[in-house]
Coordinates of C-alpha atoms in Angstrom, one line a residue:
Chain X
M109 CA 0.0 0.0 0.0
I110 CA 1.1 3.5 -0.7
D111 CA 0.3 6.2 1.8
R112 CA -1.5 9.2 0.5
R113 CA 0.5 12.4 0.5
I114 CA -1.7 15.4 1.1
I115 CA -0.3 18.9 0.7
N116 CA -1.9 21.2 3.3
G117 CA -4.3 23.3 1.2
S118 CA -4.1 26.5 3.3
K119 CA -0.5 27.0 2.4
I120 CA -1.2 27.1 -1.3
D121 CA -1.8 30.3 -3.2
S122 CA -3.7 29.1 -6.2
E123 CA -3.7 32.6 -7.7
L124 CA 0.1 33.1 -7.9
A125 CA 0.4 31.6 -11.4
D126 CA -2.5 33.7 -12.6
D127 CA -1.0 36.8 -11.2
M128 CA 2.2 36.1 -12.9
T129 CA 0.4 35.5 -16.2
K130 CA -1.4 38.8 -15.9
A131 CA 1.9 40.6 -15.0
G132 CA 3.3 39.6 -18.4
I133 CA 4.9 36.3 -17.8
D134 CA 2.1 35.0 -19.9
R135 CA 3.5 31.7 -20.9
I136 CA 4.5 30.4 -17.5
R137 CA 1.7 27.8 -17.4
S138 CA 3.2 26.2 -20.5
C139 CA 6.3 25.1 -18.6
I140 CA 7.2 21.4 -19.2
Q141 CA 9.8 21.2 -16.5
C142 CA 12.5 20.3 -19.0
G143 CA 15.2 21.9 -17.0
T144 CA 16.8 23.9 -19.8
C145 CA 16.7 27.0 -17.6
T146 CA 18.6 25.2 -14.8
G147 CA 21.1 23.9 -17.3
A148 CA 21.7 27.3 -18.8
C149 CA 22.1 29.1 -15.4
P150 CA 25.7 30.2 -14.5
S151 CA 24.6 30.7 -10.9
G152 CA 23.0 27.3 -10.6
R153 CA 26.3 25.7 -11.7
R154 CA 27.9 26.8 -8.4
T155 CA 25.0 27.0 -6.0
A156 CA 21.9 25.1 -4.9
M157 CA 19.7 27.3 -7.0
R158 CA 17.5 25.4 -9.4
T159 CA 15.6 27.6 -11.7
R160 CA 13.2 24.9 -12.8
Q161 CA 12.3 24.3 -9.1
L162 CA 11.5 27.9 -8.5
I163 CA 9.2 28.0 -11.4
R164 CA 7.5 24.7 -10.4
K165 CA 6.9 25.9 -6.9
A166 CA 5.5 29.2 -8.2
L167 CA 3.2 27.2 -10.5
L168 CA 2.1 25.0 -7.6
G169 CA 1.4 28.0 -5.5
F170 CA 4.0 27.4 -2.8
R171 CA 4.1 31.1 -2.2
E172 CA 5.8 31.3 1.2
E173 CA 8.4 28.7 0.2
V174 CA 9.4 30.5 -3.0
L175 CA 9.4 34.0 -1.6
S176 CA 11.5 33.1 1.5
D177 CA 14.0 31.1 -0.6
P178 CA 17.4 32.7 -0.5
D179 CA 18.1 31.1 -3.9
L180 CA 15.8 33.6 -5.5
W181 CA 18.6 36.1 -4.9
V182 CA 21.5 34.3 -6.6
C183 CA 20.2 35.0 -10.1
T184 CA 22.4 37.6 -11.9
T185 CA 19.5 38.3 -14.4
C186 CA 21.9 37.3 -17.2
G187 CA 18.8 36.2 -19.3
T188 CA 20.3 33.0 -20.7
C189 CA 17.3 30.9 -19.4
T190 CA 14.9 33.2 -21.1
E191 CA 16.8 32.9 -24.4
R192 CA 16.9 29.1 -24.3
C193 CA 13.5 28.2 -22.9
P194 CA 11.8 26.0 -25.5
R195 CA 8.4 27.2 -24.4
K196 CA 9.4 30.9 -24.7
I197 CA 8.7 31.6 -21.0
D198 CA 10.3 34.8 -19.8
V199 CA 12.0 33.1 -16.9
T200 CA 14.2 36.0 -15.8
E201 CA 11.1 38.3 -15.6
A202 CA 9.4 35.5 -13.5
I203 CA 12.3 35.6 -11.1
L204 CA 12.1 39.5 -10.9
Y205 CA 8.3 39.2 -10.3
L206 CA 8.9 36.8 -7.4
R207 CA 11.6 39.0 -6.0
N208 CA 9.1 42.0 -6.0
L209 CA 6.6 39.8 -4.1
A210 CA 9.4 38.7 -1.7
C211 CA 10.2 42.3 -0.9
Q212 CA 6.5 43.1 -0.2
E213 CA 6.6 40.2 2.3
G214 CA 9.7 41.7 3.9
Y215 CA 12.2 39.3 2.5
M216 CA 14.9 41.7 1.6
R217 CA 18.7 41.5 2.1
P218 CA 20.1 44.3 4.2
E219 CA 22.7 45.1 1.5
H220 CA 19.8 45.6 -1.0
R221 CA 17.9 47.8 1.4
A222 CA 21.1 49.9 1.8
V223 CA 21.3 50.4 -2.0
S224 CA 17.6 51.5 -1.9
V225 CA 18.3 54.0 0.9
K226 CA 21.1 55.5 -1.2
L227 CA 18.8 55.9 -4.2
I228 CA 16.1 57.6 -2.0
E229 CA 18.6 60.0 -0.4
T230 CA 20.8 60.9 -3.4
G231 CA 19.1 59.7 -6.6
H232 CA 22.1 57.4 -7.3
A233 CA 22.3 53.8 -6.1
V234 CA 26.1 54.3 -6.1
P235 CA 26.6 57.9 -5.1
I236 CA 29.7 60.0 -4.5
D237 CA 29.9 59.4 -0.8
D238 CA 33.6 60.2 -0.3
E239 CA 35.6 63.2 -1.4
K240 CA 38.2 60.9 -3.0
W241 CA 35.9 60.3 -5.9
S242 CA 35.4 64.0 -6.7
K243 CA 39.2 64.4 -6.4
M244 CA 39.7 61.6 -8.8
R245 CA 37.2 63.2 -11.3
E246 CA 39.1 66.5 -11.0
D247 CA 42.5 64.8 -11.6
L248 CA 41.1 63.3 -14.8
G249 CA 40.0 66.7 -16.0
L250 CA 36.3 66.2 -15.2
S251 CA 34.0 68.4 -13.1
P252 CA 34.2 67.4 -9.4
L253 CA 30.5 66.4 -9.5
P254 CA 28.9 64.9 -12.6
P255 CA 26.0 66.7 -14.3
T256 CA 23.6 64.2 -12.7
V257 CA 21.3 64.5 -9.7
H258 CA 24.6 65.3 -7.8
S259 CA 24.7 68.7 -9.5
Y260 CA 20.9 69.4 -9.3
P261 CA 19.3 69.2 -5.8
K262 CA 15.9 69.8 -7.5
A263 CA 16.4 66.5 -9.4
V264 CA 16.9 64.6 -6.1
K265 CA 13.5 66.1 -4.9
E266 CA 11.9 64.8 -8.1
I267 CA 13.2 61.3 -7.4
Q268 CA 11.9 61.5 -3.9
H269 CA 8.6 62.7 -5.2
I270 CA 8.4 59.6 -7.5
I271 CA 9.4 57.3 -4.6
K272 CA 6.7 58.7 -2.3
K273 CA 4.1 58.3 -5.0
T274 CA 5.0 54.6 -5.7
G275 CA 5.4 53.9 -2.0
F276 CA 8.9 52.6 -2.4
D277 CA 9.9 54.4 0.9
K278 CA 7.2 52.4 2.7
L279 CA 8.2 49.2 1.0
I280 CA 11.7 49.4 2.4
N281 CA 10.5 50.9 5.7
Y282 CA 12.6 54.0 5.1
K283 CA 13.0 56.3 8.0
E284 CA 13.9 59.8 6.9
G285 CA 16.8 61.3 8.9
K286 CA 17.2 58.1 10.9
E287 CA 19.1 55.9 8.4
D288 CA 22.8 55.3 8.9
D289 CA 25.2 53.6 6.5
K290 CA 25.2 50.4 8.5
T291 CA 21.8 49.2 7.3
Chain N
M147 CA 28.3 71.2 -36.5
T148 CA 28.9 67.6 -35.4
K149 CA 27.1 64.9 -37.2
H150 CA 26.2 62.5 -34.4
R151 CA 24.5 64.0 -31.3
Y152 CA 23.2 62.0 -28.4
S153 CA 21.8 62.5 -24.9
F154 CA 24.7 61.2 -22.8
F155 CA 23.5 59.0 -20.0
L156 CA 26.2 58.5 -17.3
G157 CA 24.5 56.3 -14.7
C158 CA 26.1 55.8 -11.3
V159 CA 29.2 53.6 -11.5
I160 CA 30.9 55.5 -14.3
P161 CA 30.8 59.1 -12.9
N162 CA 31.0 58.1 -9.2
R163 CA 33.5 55.1 -9.2
L164 CA 35.1 54.8 -12.6
P165 CA 35.4 58.3 -14.0
Q166 CA 38.4 57.2 -16.1
I167 CA 35.9 55.6 -18.4
E168 CA 33.9 58.9 -18.6
A169 CA 37.1 60.9 -19.2
A170 CA 38.3 58.5 -22.0
T171 CA 34.8 58.5 -23.7
R172 CA 34.6 62.3 -23.6
L173 CA 38.1 62.5 -25.3
V174 CA 37.5 59.9 -28.0
A175 CA 34.0 61.1 -29.0
P176 CA 34.9 64.4 -30.8
K177 CA 37.3 62.5 -33.0
L178 CA 34.4 60.4 -34.2
D179 CA 32.2 63.4 -34.8
I180 CA 30.1 62.5 -31.8
E181 CA 28.7 65.2 -29.6
L182 CA 27.7 64.1 -26.1
V183 CA 24.8 66.3 -24.8
E184 CA 24.4 66.2 -21.1
M185 CA 21.3 64.9 -19.4
K186 CA 21.1 67.4 -16.6
G187 CA 19.8 66.0 -13.4
A188 CA 19.7 62.3 -14.6
S189 CA 19.6 59.8 -11.8
C190 CA 20.4 56.1 -11.4
C191 CA 18.9 54.3 -14.4
P192 CA 17.6 52.6 -11.9
A193 CA 19.6 49.4 -11.8
P194 CA 17.7 46.4 -13.3
G195 CA 19.2 43.8 -11.0
V196 CA 18.4 45.6 -7.8
I197 CA 15.7 48.3 -8.0
K198 CA 13.7 46.4 -10.6
S199 CA 14.0 43.3 -8.4
F200 CA 12.5 45.2 -5.5
D201 CA 9.7 47.2 -7.1
K202 CA 9.0 47.3 -10.8
D203 CA 6.7 50.3 -10.7
T204 CA 9.3 52.5 -9.0
W205 CA 11.9 51.3 -11.4
L206 CA 9.7 52.2 -14.4
A207 CA 8.7 55.6 -13.1
I208 CA 12.4 56.6 -12.5
V209 CA 13.6 55.3 -15.9
A210 CA 10.7 57.2 -17.4
R211 CA 12.0 60.4 -15.9
N212 CA 15.4 59.7 -17.3
I213 CA 14.0 59.0 -20.8
A214 CA 11.9 62.2 -20.5
L215 CA 15.2 64.2 -19.9
A216 CA 16.5 62.8 -23.3
E217 CA 13.2 63.7 -24.9
E218 CA 13.6 67.3 -23.6
N219 CA 17.1 67.3 -25.3
G220 CA 15.4 65.9 -28.5
L221 CA 18.1 63.3 -28.8
D222 CA 18.4 59.5 -28.5
I223 CA 20.3 58.2 -25.6
L224 CA 23.9 57.0 -25.7
V225 CA 24.7 54.7 -22.8
L226 CA 28.0 53.0 -21.8
C227 CA 26.8 50.5 -19.2
N228 CA 25.0 47.3 -20.0
G229 CA 22.9 47.6 -16.9
C230 CA 21.7 51.1 -17.7
Y231 CA 21.2 49.9 -21.3
G232 CA 19.0 47.1 -20.1
T233 CA 16.9 49.4 -18.0
L234 CA 16.6 52.2 -20.6
I235 CA 15.9 49.9 -23.5
A236 CA 13.3 48.0 -21.5
G237 CA 11.9 51.3 -20.3
V238 CA 11.5 52.7 -23.8
H239 CA 9.9 49.4 -24.8
D240 CA 7.4 49.2 -21.8
L241 CA 6.5 52.8 -22.2
K242 CA 5.4 52.4 -25.8
D243 CA 2.2 51.0 -24.4
P244 CA -0.2 54.0 -24.1
E245 CA -1.9 52.7 -21.0
T246 CA 1.4 52.1 -19.2
R247 CA 2.6 55.6 -20.3
A248 CA -0.5 57.2 -19.0
R249 CA -0.1 55.5 -15.6
V250 CA 3.6 56.4 -15.4
N251 CA 2.9 60.0 -16.4
K252 CA 0.5 60.3 -13.5
I253 CA 3.3 59.3 -11.2
L254 CA 5.6 61.8 -12.9
K255 CA 3.1 64.6 -12.4
G256 CA 4.7 67.1 -10.1
T257 CA 8.3 66.4 -11.3
G258 CA 7.9 68.7 -14.3
H259 CA 8.5 65.9 -16.7
Q260 CA 6.3 63.8 -18.9
I261 CA 7.1 60.9 -21.2
K262 CA 6.0 61.0 -24.8
G263 CA 7.9 58.0 -26.3
T264 CA 9.9 59.9 -28.9
V265 CA 13.5 58.7 -28.2
T266 CA 15.3 55.4 -28.3
T267 CA 18.3 54.1 -26.4
K268 CA 21.6 53.0 -28.0
H269 CA 24.6 51.3 -26.5
L270 CA 28.0 52.6 -27.3
A271 CA 28.7 49.4 -29.3
E272 CA 25.7 50.1 -31.4
V273 CA 26.5 53.7 -32.0
L274 CA 30.1 52.9 -33.0
Y275 CA 29.2 49.9 -35.2
M276 CA 25.9 51.1 -36.8
D277 CA 25.9 54.9 -36.6
I278 CA 29.6 55.9 -36.9
G279 CA 30.7 52.8 -38.9
M280 CA 34.0 50.9 -39.1
E281 CA 35.5 53.0 -41.8
A282 CA 35.1 56.3 -39.9
I283 CA 36.5 54.7 -36.8
E284 CA 39.5 53.3 -38.7
E285 CA 40.3 56.8 -40.1
T286 CA 41.0 58.0 -36.5
I287 CA 43.5 55.3 -35.7
I288 CA 47.1 56.5 -35.7
R289 CA 48.7 53.9 -33.5
P290 CA 47.5 50.3 -33.9
I291 CA 47.4 48.1 -30.8
E292 CA 49.0 44.8 -31.3
A293 CA 47.8 42.7 -28.4
R294 CA 45.9 39.5 -27.6
C295 CA 42.5 40.6 -26.1
A296 CA 39.8 38.6 -24.2
I297 CA 36.5 40.2 -25.2
H298 CA 33.8 40.2 -22.6
V299 CA 30.5 41.5 -24.1
G300 CA 28.3 41.2 -21.0
C301 CA 24.8 39.9 -20.7
H302 CA 22.5 42.9 -21.1
L303 CA 24.0 44.1 -24.3
L304 CA 22.4 41.1 -25.9
K305 CA 19.6 39.9 -23.7
P306 CA 16.7 39.8 -23.8
S307 CA 17.2 39.6 -27.5
D308 CA 13.7 40.4 -28.5
I309 CA 14.2 44.1 -27.7
R310 CA 17.8 44.3 -28.9
P311 CA 19.0 45.5 -32.4
W312 CA 21.4 42.7 -33.1
G313 CA 19.4 39.7 -34.3
V314 CA 21.8 37.2 -32.6
V315 CA 22.5 36.1 -29.1
E316 CA 25.4 33.7 -29.6
D317 CA 28.2 34.2 -32.1
F318 CA 27.9 37.9 -31.6
T319 CA 31.0 39.5 -33.2
V320 CA 30.5 43.2 -33.1
V321 CA 32.7 44.0 -30.2
D322 CA 35.4 41.5 -31.5
E323 CA 35.3 43.4 -34.8
L324 CA 35.6 46.8 -33.1
V325 CA 38.6 45.6 -31.1
E326 CA 40.3 44.0 -34.1
L327 CA 39.8 47.2 -36.1
L328 CA 42.4 48.7 -33.7
G329 CA 44.9 46.1 -34.8
A330 CA 44.4 43.8 -31.8
T331 CA 43.5 40.1 -31.9
S332 CA 40.3 38.8 -30.2
V333 CA 41.3 35.5 -28.5
D334 CA 38.8 32.8 -28.0
Y335 CA 38.5 31.5 -24.5
K336 CA 36.4 29.1 -22.5
L337 CA 33.1 30.5 -21.2
K338 CA 33.5 33.7 -23.3
D339 CA 29.8 34.3 -23.3
M340 CA 29.3 33.7 -19.6
C341 CA 28.1 36.4 -17.2
C342 CA 30.7 38.3 -15.2
G343 CA 28.7 37.6 -12.0
A344 CA 28.1 41.1 -10.9
G345 CA 24.5 41.7 -11.9
G346 CA 21.2 40.9 -10.2
G347 CA 22.3 42.3 -6.9
L348 CA 24.9 39.6 -6.5
R349 CA 27.9 41.8 -6.2
S350 CA 26.3 43.7 -3.4
A351 CA 24.7 40.9 -1.5
V352 CA 26.0 37.4 -2.5
L353 CA 29.7 38.3 -3.2
D354 CA 31.1 34.8 -2.9
V355 CA 28.9 33.5 -5.7
S356 CA 29.5 36.6 -7.7
L357 CA 33.3 36.4 -7.4
D358 CA 33.3 32.6 -8.2
M359 CA 31.9 33.4 -11.6
A360 CA 34.6 36.0 -12.3
R361 CA 37.2 33.6 -11.1
E362 CA 36.2 31.0 -13.6
K363 CA 36.5 33.6 -16.4
F364 CA 39.9 34.8 -15.1
E365 CA 41.2 31.2 -15.2
A366 CA 40.0 30.7 -18.7
M367 CA 41.5 34.0 -19.9
T368 CA 44.8 33.2 -18.2
Q369 CA 44.9 29.8 -19.9
A370 CA 44.3 31.6 -23.3
K371 CA 47.3 33.8 -22.6
V372 CA 45.7 37.1 -23.2
D373 CA 47.4 40.5 -22.7
C374 CA 44.2 42.2 -21.5
L375 CA 40.5 42.0 -21.1
V376 CA 38.3 44.4 -23.1
N377 CA 34.7 45.1 -22.1
V378 CA 31.9 47.4 -23.0
C379 CA 30.1 47.6 -19.7
N380 CA 31.5 49.5 -16.7
F381 CA 29.7 47.1 -14.2
C382 CA 31.5 44.1 -15.8
H383 CA 34.6 46.3 -15.8
L384 CA 34.3 47.0 -12.0
Q385 CA 33.7 43.3 -11.4
F386 CA 36.8 42.3 -13.4
D387 CA 39.1 45.1 -12.1
V388 CA 38.1 45.5 -8.5
G389 CA 36.8 42.0 -8.3
Q390 CA 40.1 40.5 -9.6
V391 CA 41.8 41.8 -6.4
Q392 CA 39.0 40.4 -4.3
V393 CA 39.2 37.0 -6.2
N394 CA 42.9 36.8 -5.6
K395 CA 42.3 37.5 -1.9
E396 CA 39.4 35.1 -1.5
F397 CA 40.7 32.2 -3.6
G398 CA 44.5 32.6 -3.0
T399 CA 45.0 33.1 -6.8
D400 CA 47.3 35.6 -8.5
Y401 CA 45.4 36.7 -11.6
Q402 CA 46.9 39.8 -13.2
I403 CA 44.7 40.5 -16.3
P404 CA 44.6 44.2 -17.1
V405 CA 41.0 45.4 -17.7
L406 CA 40.2 48.0 -20.3
Y407 CA 36.9 49.6 -21.3
Y408 CA 36.6 49.8 -25.1
T409 CA 36.9 53.6 -25.3
Q410 CA 40.2 53.4 -23.3
L411 CA 41.6 51.0 -25.9
L412 CA 40.3 53.1 -28.7
G413 CA 41.8 56.2 -27.2
L414 CA 45.2 54.6 -27.1
A415 CA 44.9 53.8 -30.8
Q416 CA 43.8 57.4 -31.5
G417 CA 47.1 58.6 -29.9
F418 CA 45.9 59.6 -26.5
T419 CA 48.3 58.8 -23.6
P420 CA 47.6 56.0 -21.1
K421 CA 47.3 58.7 -18.4
E422 CA 44.7 60.6 -20.4
M423 CA 42.8 57.3 -20.7
G424 CA 43.0 57.0 -16.9
L425 CA 45.0 53.8 -17.1
D426 CA 47.0 54.7 -14.0
R427 CA 43.7 54.5 -12.0
H428 CA 43.1 50.8 -12.3
Y429 CA 43.1 48.3 -9.5
I430 CA 45.0 45.6 -11.5
S431 CA 48.1 47.1 -13.0
V432 CA 47.8 47.9 -16.8
E433 CA 51.6 48.2 -17.0
P434 CA 52.3 44.7 -18.5
F435 CA 49.8 45.4 -21.3
L436 CA 51.3 48.8 -22.0
E437 CA 54.8 47.4 -22.0
K438 CA 53.7 44.8 -24.6
I439 CA 52.4 47.5 -26.9
G440 CA 55.4 49.7 -26.3
M441 CA 53.9 52.3 -24.0
S442 CA 54.0 53.1 -20.3
V443 CA 51.9 55.0 -17.8

């Protein structure tokens, strides 16, 4: 006799695959689990990340399991899986979509939150945060600050305006004036 | 009046960490009849591997603002970074949809910018190969570079291919041709097409996996006995130059592959000095490569 295996229904998000379809990953349900994505993945070659498994879990609605999986964050977004998928599924976009959901659930790495704080405060994800970079620019015959947000305080306000409107500050639980570089 | 005018998108890493690439590009451009028009107040693109991973709506609204700046210039965008290219070209593509554009313009209300969808984005490699052309580039070369180069194209120059101008993903030879035009040899090496490992937020948060990818490439390049690595993406450049020091420390290796961005190599061929190309600012010494081609810093 074989014991019945029953997956606890309350843990299943039956709408996840539909949501992904609506979000533009419209071929995800056509996945045949061939594993081409896993085979193409340069990260999967050196880690436990299995792209096929992430996609399968998403399709089955194992929401919590996928969103809390640290392997979701070892994809470099190189796009090789998307190019090679025989069912033309945008696998990389699927991973990005799941990462968005993971962030909404609070699964965000502190380093990534720190990058986001920099974007909110300066408009650059990698800003000039040390005089040595301005000095280097000057030595090379460039203006000490580039003609980006760094030279236009009004432009930084525009970025902050966008971020407030999309709620990105709330998403990362940004605390104005109370952030330090150690986040 | 110059023939080729572009909105020059700098991004973050070039102006704020690798200004030698900015300096080199600003010097070689006029020789090719390229005018780089500033995008005043441009921000982070924002980075596809990180910000797009966290919140796509925020990513799209910020890239829309950057594209709007180019529209205000009335000029297509020229970009040097594959990451910025990936974001800007996807932004241009996504914002072609009138519904998406209307939704994003609502978010932009209050910034003084609106997106119309009138400009496109071009990577440096595309501008050089398709707009300027090989012949015009060749005319500016006064000092051929005889060296064995490992070309690293980088992922987002080519992928996703459905919104790229190339028509190929594998056997892409544009950058090899641009390098060989300068008198150099593009040397084949194992895993040439593989990712540098920096993207997707790995370099910031999963450094060991990120560096392991670069390590594999360094090993293959070393076996292929190259004189230098040539890239067309500053984030790959950062990974290979700064990351090479980190790899050597982490893995106990001693890779010494000089890393050059294409405009730096082009500048040398056009007669600029290594110092003008910022080659004294690298983390892995460029000296052995310069010695090989009969120059010094």
